[in-house]
Short mmCIF file of C-alpha atoms and ligand atoms in Angstrom, two decimals:
data_model
loop_
_atom_site.label_atom_id
_atom_site.label_comp_id
_atom_site.label_asym_id
_atom_site.label_seq_id
_atom_site.Cartn_x
_atom_site.Cartn_y
_atom_site.Cartn_z
CA MET A 1 -37.86 200.23 -50.61
CA SER A 2 -34.61 201.59 -51.76
CA THR A 3 -33.91 204.91 -53.56
CA PRO A 4 -33.93 204.42 -57.37
CA GLN A 5 -30.84 204.96 -59.17
CA ILE A 6 -31.34 207.54 -61.86
CA SER A 7 -29.48 207.87 -65.15
CA GLY A 8 -29.82 209.54 -68.69
CA ILE A 9 -28.43 208.03 -71.78
CA ASP A 10 -25.20 205.93 -71.78
CA MET A 11 -22.26 208.48 -71.89
CA VAL A 12 -19.73 206.01 -73.48
CA GLU A 13 -22.34 205.35 -76.28
CA LEU A 14 -23.02 209.10 -76.82
CA GLU A 15 -19.35 209.79 -77.08
CA ARG A 16 -19.00 207.02 -79.73
CA ALA A 17 -21.89 208.51 -81.77
CA LEU A 18 -20.66 212.04 -81.41
CA THR A 19 -17.23 210.90 -82.70
CA ALA A 20 -18.83 208.97 -85.60
CA GLY A 21 -21.08 211.89 -86.36
CA HIS A 22 -24.27 209.84 -86.71
CA ASP A 23 -27.12 209.24 -84.29
CA HIS A 24 -29.06 205.81 -83.74
CA ALA A 25 -31.12 206.42 -86.84
CA GLY A 26 -28.14 207.18 -88.99
CA ASN A 27 -28.85 210.85 -89.22
CA PRO A 28 -25.98 213.15 -89.20
CA ILE A 29 -25.60 214.92 -85.86
CA GLU A 30 -25.78 218.63 -86.36
CA PRO A 31 -24.79 220.61 -83.18
CA PHE A 32 -26.09 224.05 -82.59
CA VAL A 33 -25.60 226.81 -80.04
CA ASP A 34 -28.60 227.15 -77.84
CA ASP A 35 -29.48 230.82 -77.70
CA ALA A 36 -32.31 230.74 -75.25
CA GLY A 37 -31.62 227.71 -72.92
CA GLY A 38 -34.17 225.42 -71.28
CA TRP A 39 -33.72 222.21 -73.39
CA PRO A 40 -34.19 219.20 -71.28
CA LEU A 41 -30.86 217.38 -71.71
CA ARG A 42 -30.72 213.48 -71.39
CA CYS A 43 -26.88 213.28 -70.97
CA CYS A 44 -26.44 215.10 -67.59
CA LEU A 45 -30.21 215.41 -66.91
CA SER A 46 -30.04 219.19 -66.60
CA ASP A 47 -31.69 221.92 -68.65
CA SER A 48 -29.52 223.70 -71.18
CA ALA A 49 -27.97 227.03 -70.37
CA PRO A 50 -27.99 229.80 -73.02
CA GLY A 51 -24.71 229.48 -75.06
CA ALA A 52 -24.44 225.74 -74.62
CA GLU A 53 -23.62 223.62 -77.73
CA ILE A 54 -26.29 221.00 -78.09
CA ALA A 55 -27.82 218.57 -80.58
CA ILE A 56 -31.23 216.88 -81.17
CA ILE A 57 -30.47 213.43 -81.98
CA ALA A 58 -32.40 209.98 -82.53
CA TRP A 59 -31.64 207.67 -79.75
CA SER A 60 -32.41 204.21 -78.43
CA PRO A 61 -31.96 204.17 -74.61
CA PHE A 62 -32.11 200.53 -74.15
CA PRO A 63 -29.54 197.92 -73.06
CA TRP A 64 -30.76 195.43 -75.56
CA LYS A 65 -32.09 195.27 -79.10
CA GLY A 66 -35.71 194.26 -80.07
CA PRO A 67 -39.27 195.42 -81.03
CA TYR A 68 -39.53 197.34 -77.93
CA ALA A 69 -36.20 199.09 -78.12
CA GLU A 70 -37.68 202.12 -79.89
CA THR A 71 -35.61 205.15 -81.22
CA GLY A 72 -36.87 208.62 -80.47
CA PRO A 73 -35.49 212.21 -80.28
CA VAL A 74 -33.42 213.38 -77.35
CA VAL A 75 -31.41 216.56 -76.72
CA VAL A 76 -27.78 216.30 -75.56
CA HIS A 77 -24.83 218.54 -74.99
CA SER A 78 -22.63 217.77 -78.10
CA ALA A 79 -19.35 219.30 -76.61
CA GLY A 80 -19.32 217.69 -73.23
CA CYS A 81 -21.42 218.09 -70.02
CA PRO A 82 -20.44 220.73 -67.45
CA SER A 83 -21.24 218.21 -64.75
CA PRO A 84 -22.05 214.58 -64.51
CA ALA A 85 -25.68 213.32 -64.22
CA PRO A 86 -26.68 213.01 -60.58
CA ASP A 87 -27.50 209.55 -59.16
CA GLU A 88 -30.87 210.70 -57.82
CA LEU A 89 -33.75 212.30 -59.49
CA PRO A 90 -33.12 216.03 -60.12
CA ALA A 91 -35.69 218.19 -58.37
CA SER A 92 -36.68 219.85 -61.49
CA PHE A 93 -38.29 216.52 -62.67
CA ASP A 94 -40.58 216.53 -59.85
CA ALA A 95 -41.93 219.77 -61.23
CA ARG A 96 -43.07 218.20 -64.60
CA PRO A 97 -45.76 215.51 -65.20
CA MET A 98 -44.32 212.37 -66.33
CA VAL A 99 -45.27 208.92 -67.67
CA LEU A 100 -43.46 206.06 -65.91
CA ARG A 101 -43.11 203.17 -68.33
CA PRO A 102 -41.71 199.82 -66.69
CA TYR A 103 -39.93 197.28 -68.81
CA GLY A 104 -40.03 193.62 -67.80
CA ARG A 105 -37.52 190.78 -67.96
CA ASN A 106 -39.14 189.81 -71.24
CA GLN A 107 -37.92 193.10 -72.71
CA ARG A 108 -41.31 194.44 -73.26
CA ILE A 109 -43.31 197.25 -71.75
CA ALA A 110 -45.24 196.15 -68.53
CA TYR A 111 -48.35 197.97 -69.80
CA HIS A 112 -50.42 197.00 -66.73
CA LEU A 113 -47.75 198.92 -64.62
CA VAL A 114 -47.49 202.19 -66.60
CA ARG A 115 -48.36 205.10 -64.65
CA HIS A 116 -49.07 208.88 -65.10
CA VAL A 117 -47.53 211.04 -62.36
CA ASP A 118 -48.77 214.54 -61.97
CA ALA A 119 -46.30 217.54 -61.40
CA GLY A 120 -45.48 217.89 -57.62
CA SER A 121 -46.30 214.24 -57.01
CA SER A 122 -43.72 211.98 -55.44
CA LEU A 123 -41.98 210.68 -58.63
CA THR A 124 -39.22 209.03 -56.45
CA ALA A 125 -41.81 207.11 -54.42
CA GLU A 126 -43.68 206.04 -57.42
CA LEU A 127 -40.45 204.82 -59.07
CA ALA A 128 -39.44 202.95 -55.89
CA SER A 129 -42.75 201.13 -55.75
CA LEU A 130 -42.55 200.11 -59.42
CA LEU A 131 -39.14 198.76 -58.86
CA ASP A 132 -40.30 196.70 -55.92
CA ASP A 133 -41.87 194.42 -58.61
CA ASP A 134 -39.35 191.73 -59.28
CA ASP A 135 -40.48 191.40 -62.89
CA VAL A 136 -39.54 195.07 -63.49
CA VAL A 137 -35.81 195.53 -64.72
CA PHE A 138 -35.94 199.30 -65.24
CA VAL A 139 -38.39 202.08 -65.62
CA HIS A 140 -38.36 204.97 -68.18
CA GLY A 141 -39.54 208.40 -67.30
CA ARG A 142 -41.36 209.72 -70.51
CA ASN A 143 -42.56 213.04 -71.52
CA VAL A 144 -46.50 213.02 -71.20
CA THR A 145 -47.41 214.59 -74.49
CA GLY A 146 -44.61 213.50 -76.81
CA GLY A 147 -43.55 210.22 -75.18
CA CYS A 148 -39.97 211.36 -75.48
CA TYR A 149 -37.35 209.55 -73.30
CA ALA A 150 -36.46 211.52 -70.11
CA PHE A 151 -34.49 209.10 -67.81
CA THR A 152 -33.96 205.60 -66.61
CA ALA A 153 -34.59 204.36 -63.14
CA GLU A 154 -33.15 201.22 -61.81
CA ARG A 155 -32.80 199.41 -58.40
CA ASP A 156 -30.01 200.64 -56.33
CA SER A 157 -27.25 198.04 -56.77
CA ASP A 158 -26.11 198.22 -53.08
ZN1 ZN B 201 -25.12 217.16 -70.65
#
């Protein structure tokens, strides 16, 4: 069982969208200054700091197109990230309950493997066990209540 590789949304694609000024649903991207901080960011997988320039955008965090490649809201830095996303799961993620949604080689949700993980449980171990299934290509961490995208976990390529 190897350590899952964790990533947020594709940064090259984000840069393209920010330059174009439209998100994946065609909405204009409207950055704002975050006064309070604490937004969960899907670019560098950190929480926003007060004063950061961020945007809420519609995003499809999939490497393919198809009926299962849904578009939903994510929050991102809109003027660059202070640091890149870590390869491993940020500790803050373990403090939140999460739905783990695996996607199979058929580019569909592997419904029989979907798991709910409580806060404080071992998210990394749960992800590793899902990725042990050869039919699973990647796993999305999703917000429990809203279903919003949080991160992608894949097998370590080593
Ligand atoms: Zn960021």
